[in-house]
Short mmCIF file of C-alpha atoms in Angstrom, two decimals:
data_model
loop_
_atom_site.label_atom_id
_atom_site.label_comp_id
_atom_site.label_asym_id
_atom_site.label_seq_id
_atom_site.Cartn_x
_atom_site.Cartn_y
_atom_site.Cartn_z
CA MET A 1 -14.49 0.99 3.16
CA SER A 2 -15.36 4.64 3.10
CA VAL A 3 -18.92 6.26 3.71
CA ARG A 4 -19.50 9.69 2.57
CA LEU A 5 -22.59 12.01 2.10
CA VAL A 6 -23.33 13.83 -1.16
CA VAL A 7 -26.01 16.65 -1.46
CA GLN A 8 -28.69 16.15 -4.03
CA GLY A 9 -27.67 17.76 -7.26
CA GLN A 10 -23.96 17.91 -6.29
CA VAL A 11 -20.99 15.79 -7.34
CA GLU A 12 -18.50 16.36 -4.56
CA PRO A 13 -19.19 14.87 -1.18
CA LEU A 14 -19.55 16.94 1.99
CA PRO A 15 -16.23 17.67 3.59
CA GLN A 16 -15.68 15.95 6.94
CA SER A 17 -15.81 18.06 9.78
CA ARG A 18 -15.86 17.78 13.58
CA THR A 19 -17.28 21.38 14.38
CA THR A 20 -19.92 22.12 11.54
CA LYS A 21 -23.32 20.85 12.00
CA LEU A 22 -24.50 18.52 9.25
CA LEU A 23 -27.57 20.75 8.06
CA ASP A 24 -25.11 23.66 7.95
CA ALA A 25 -22.63 21.86 5.79
CA ALA A 26 -25.61 20.80 3.45
CA GLY A 27 -26.73 24.34 3.10
CA GLY A 28 -30.05 23.46 4.61
CA ILE A 29 -30.69 20.78 2.11
CA THR A 30 -32.16 17.45 3.61
CA ASP A 31 -31.84 15.24 0.41
CA LEU A 32 -28.62 13.52 0.85
CA LEU A 33 -26.99 10.53 -1.00
CA LEU A 34 -25.04 7.89 1.20
CA VAL A 35 -22.01 6.68 -0.89
CA VAL A 36 -20.21 3.64 0.11
CA SER A 37 -16.73 3.16 -1.46
CA ARG A 38 -14.33 0.26 -1.00
CA PHE A 39 -10.73 -0.26 -2.26
CA TYR A 40 -9.92 -3.59 -3.57
CA VAL A 41 -6.65 -4.77 -2.01
CA GLY A 42 -4.62 -7.17 -4.17
CA GLU A 43 -3.38 -10.53 -2.73
CA PRO A 44 0.24 -10.46 -1.15
CA SER A 45 3.06 -11.28 -3.42
CA GLY A 46 6.72 -11.46 -2.62
CA PRO A 47 9.20 -13.07 -0.28
CA LEU A 48 7.09 -12.62 2.79
CA ALA A 49 3.67 -13.60 1.14
CA ASP A 50 3.50 -16.93 2.95
CA ASP A 51 4.19 -15.13 6.25
CA CYS A 52 1.18 -12.70 5.66
CA SER A 53 -2.06 -13.41 7.19
CA GLU A 54 -5.31 -11.67 7.70
CA THR A 55 -5.82 -9.82 10.86
CA GLN A 56 -7.74 -7.02 12.63
CA PHE A 57 -6.12 -4.11 14.57
CA LEU A 58 -7.06 -0.79 16.14
CA HIS A 59 -6.20 2.45 14.42
CA TYR A 60 -7.42 5.84 14.05
CA PRO A 61 -10.50 6.02 11.85
CA VAL A 62 -10.42 7.21 8.32
CA SER A 63 -12.70 10.01 9.07
CA ALA A 64 -10.02 11.58 11.47
CA TYR A 65 -7.65 12.03 8.60
CA LEU A 66 -10.09 13.94 6.60
CA ALA A 67 -11.55 16.19 9.42
CA ASP A 68 -11.27 19.91 9.10
CA PRO A 69 -9.60 21.03 11.30
CA GLN A 70 -7.58 17.92 12.09
CA PRO A 71 -7.64 16.63 15.53
CA SER A 72 -4.97 17.65 18.02
CA PRO A 73 -2.82 15.06 19.65
CA GLU A 74 -4.64 15.77 23.00
CA GLU A 75 -8.09 14.91 21.84
CA ASP A 76 -9.58 11.54 22.78
CA ILE A 77 -10.16 9.81 19.42
CA GLU A 78 -12.10 6.60 19.42
CA MET A 79 -10.18 3.94 17.48
CA GLU A 80 -11.48 1.70 14.68
CA LEU A 81 -11.19 -1.88 14.25
CA CYS A 82 -9.39 -2.27 10.95
CA ASP A 83 -9.43 -5.40 8.59
CA GLY A 84 -5.93 -5.89 7.22
CA HIS A 85 -2.89 -8.17 7.08
CA ARG A 86 -0.17 -8.84 9.46
CA LEU A 87 3.42 -9.56 8.20
CA GLN A 88 5.79 -11.40 10.33
CA TYR A 89 9.44 -12.11 9.33
CA ASP A 90 9.32 -15.58 10.82
CA ARG A 91 12.25 -17.20 12.69
CA GLY A 92 11.82 -20.15 10.42
CA LEU A 93 13.41 -17.95 7.78
CA LEU A 94 16.67 -17.75 9.70
CA ALA A 95 18.17 -20.69 7.96
CA GLN A 96 17.60 -19.24 4.49
CA ALA A 97 18.55 -15.68 5.37
CA PRO A 98 21.41 -13.82 6.79
CA ARG A 99 21.32 -11.96 10.25
CA LYS A 100 19.88 -9.01 8.03
CA SER A 101 18.10 -9.55 4.91
CA TYR A 102 15.26 -7.48 3.34
CA ARG A 103 12.16 -9.16 2.46
CA GLY A 104 8.73 -7.86 1.93
CA VAL A 105 5.33 -8.07 0.04
CA MET A 106 3.49 -6.14 -2.22
CA PHE A 107 -0.30 -6.35 -2.44
CA CYS A 108 -0.74 -6.61 -6.16
CA GLN A 109 -1.66 -10.29 -6.96
CA THR A 110 -4.88 -11.01 -8.56
CA SER A 111 -7.26 -13.16 -6.59
CA ASP A 112 -7.09 -15.93 -9.18
CA GLY A 113 -3.30 -16.18 -8.90
CA GLY A 114 -2.71 -15.06 -12.60
CA ASP A 115 0.19 -13.19 -13.94
CA GLY A 116 -1.55 -9.85 -14.14
CA PHE A 117 -1.60 -7.13 -11.50
CA SER A 118 -4.59 -6.21 -9.40
CA PRO A 119 -5.88 -2.72 -9.70
CA ALA A 120 -3.47 -0.02 -8.62
CA ILE A 121 -4.07 2.72 -6.04
CA ALA A 122 -6.48 5.22 -7.54
CA GLY A 123 -8.28 8.21 -6.18
CA ARG A 124 -7.48 8.81 -2.57
CA VAL A 125 -6.29 5.73 -0.49
CA LEU A 126 -5.13 5.58 3.13
CA VAL A 127 -2.71 3.06 4.20
CA ARG A 128 -2.96 2.50 7.90
CA ALA A 129 -0.14 0.59 9.75
CA VAL A 130 0.97 -0.51 13.22
CA LEU A 131 4.62 -1.06 13.46
CA HIS A 132 4.98 -3.87 16.02
CA HIS A 133 8.39 -4.70 16.09
CA HIS A 134 11.53 -3.92 14.08
CA GLY A 135 15.29 -4.45 14.36
CA HIS A 136 16.65 -2.29 11.92
CA ALA A 137 15.44 -0.67 8.57
CA CYS A 138 11.88 -1.06 7.12
CA GLY A 139 9.49 0.56 4.77
CA ILE A 140 5.66 0.94 4.75
CA GLY A 141 4.11 2.49 1.78
CA ALA A 142 3.69 1.67 -1.96
CA GLY A 143 5.74 0.58 -5.01
CA THR A 144 5.65 0.26 -8.70
CA SER A 145 5.58 -3.01 -10.40
CA ASP A 146 9.49 -2.80 -10.35
CA LEU A 147 9.88 -2.60 -6.70
CA ASP A 148 12.63 -4.93 -5.48
CA LEU A 149 11.23 -6.56 -2.25
CA THR A 150 14.59 -7.94 -1.32
CA ARG A 151 16.36 -4.59 -1.20
CA ASP A 152 16.70 -1.69 1.29
CA PRO A 153 13.56 0.36 0.30
CA GLU A 154 15.48 3.67 1.02
CA TYR A 155 17.63 3.15 -2.13
CA ASP A 156 14.94 1.78 -4.33
CA LYS A 157 13.62 4.20 -6.93
CA HIS A 158 10.35 2.30 -6.99
CA PHE A 159 9.40 2.80 -3.39
CA VAL A 160 7.47 5.81 -1.81
CA GLY A 161 6.40 5.95 1.90
CA LEU A 162 7.72 5.63 5.40
CA TYR A 163 10.93 4.61 5.98
CA HIS A 164 12.76 3.53 9.49
CA GLY A 165 16.53 3.92 9.00
CA GLY A 166 17.84 2.04 12.03
CA VAL A 167 18.13 5.10 14.40
CA SER A 168 16.05 7.62 12.43
CA ARG A 169 12.51 7.89 10.99
CA ASN A 170 12.06 9.25 7.49
CA VAL A 171 9.78 9.88 4.42
CA ALA A 172 11.51 8.23 1.29
CA ALA A 173 10.43 8.46 -2.29
CA PHE A 174 12.18 7.34 -5.53
CA GLY A 175 15.51 6.57 -3.84
CA GLN A 176 15.83 9.60 -1.63
CA ARG A 177 14.83 10.78 1.85
CA THR A 178 12.47 13.75 1.59
CA HIS A 179 12.02 14.07 5.42
CA GLN A 180 14.26 13.06 8.26
CA GLU A 181 13.95 13.09 11.98
CA ARG A 182 16.19 11.71 14.75
CA ASN A 183 15.20 8.56 17.01
CA GLY A 184 13.26 5.79 15.67
CA TRP A 185 9.65 4.38 15.93
CA TYR A 186 9.53 1.91 19.00
CA GLY A 187 6.53 0.10 20.40
CA GLU A 188 3.13 -0.08 18.79
CA ASN A 189 3.52 2.88 16.63
CA ARG A 190 0.37 3.83 14.54
CA LEU A 191 1.40 5.32 11.13
CA ALA A 192 -0.36 6.12 8.03
CA VAL A 193 0.36 7.09 4.43
CA LEU A 194 -2.31 9.01 2.34
CA PHE A 195 -2.07 8.61 -1.48
CA ASP A 196 -4.05 11.15 -3.58
CA MET A 197 -3.62 10.10 -7.15
CA GLU A 198 -5.83 12.69 -8.54
CA LYS A 199 -3.28 15.21 -7.17
CA GLY A 200 -0.24 13.01 -7.56
CA ILE A 201 0.78 13.49 -4.12
CA MET A 202 1.64 11.47 -0.88
CA GLN A 203 1.35 12.67 2.76
CA CYS A 204 2.83 10.58 5.67
CA TYR A 205 1.67 10.62 9.27
CA GLU A 206 2.77 9.74 12.69
CA GLY A 207 -0.52 9.01 14.50
CA LEU A 208 -2.82 11.73 13.20
CA GLN A 209 -0.08 14.36 12.79
CA PRO A 210 1.38 14.94 9.28
CA PHE A 211 4.98 13.66 9.21
CA GLY A 212 6.98 15.80 6.71
CA GLN A 213 5.56 17.77 3.74
CA GLU A 214 3.51 16.52 0.88
CA VAL A 215 5.59 14.59 -1.62
CA LYS A 216 4.92 14.78 -5.46
CA ILE A 217 4.67 11.23 -6.83
CA GLY A 218 2.81 12.22 -9.99
CA SER A 219 -0.70 11.21 -11.10
CA ASP A 220 0.34 8.88 -14.11
CA GLY A 221 2.29 6.23 -12.26
CA GLU A 222 0.94 2.88 -10.95
CA PHE A 223 1.63 2.10 -7.21
CA TRP A 224 0.54 -0.88 -5.15
CA PRO A 225 0.63 -1.09 -1.19
CA ALA A 226 3.92 -2.68 -0.08
CA VAL A 227 5.78 -3.36 3.15
CA VAL A 228 9.53 -4.27 3.29
CA LEU A 229 11.22 -5.73 6.69
CA CYS A 230 14.75 -6.60 7.39
CA LYS A 231 15.39 -8.71 10.32
CA ILE A 232 13.96 -11.98 11.94
CA GLU A 233 10.83 -11.18 14.04
CA ASP A 234 9.96 -7.94 12.53
CA SER A 235 6.29 -7.42 12.32
CA ALA A 236 3.77 -4.93 11.01
CA SER A 237 0.07 -4.92 10.27
CA VAL A 238 -1.50 -2.82 7.45
CA ALA A 239 -5.00 -2.01 6.26
CA VAL A 240 -5.85 -0.22 2.90
CA SER A 241 -8.91 1.98 2.74
CA TYR A 242 -10.51 4.11 -0.03
CA MET A 243 -11.19 7.84 1.00
#
């Protein structure tokens, strides 16, 4: 859920700022409209759907990703309790899967369990994630309706988002790495992906810091939040918020 303020007579919400006083940002106008927005997240669908459960976890607040200037790594930012889902590549799947076998979920199922898709990502949507444990490659981001949830997301032309490549951390889009750094994510890593469908771009984050450059994904495509894991005991939590 996102809460924004709009000045009377204007359309765009006030910019988020950690330094400007509210009265100054509103130009002295005291008549403000409180706008509450919520992004509908589809039900999980895919090989790990049965191993996906509702959860709560701590992450940086949405407002921190909108702040101007953006918080520095040294700032003490109060964490926010997120409502989301936790994926667990359960050991019970070991008999069904080889030692390394990609399995994931996409949050695209309608609540009635029908054959249609839930609403795709629209406007500005932030996917926040905590990568609890991984044994090899994994992807956190979004995919089109053709995303293969049993394939390495790095090579899938229908995946966009953060990608861990075993010993490297990356941004992947449409089957290519657009950004790569050595060493992986280990421990309780807080990650995020911002989708701005109005501009047709994606921006990944490590913590609160941009990871790589903005990636053009187009404003005409339809994407749904998705996570792909690889090995037994891999685990991640994700929450999707409208900005």
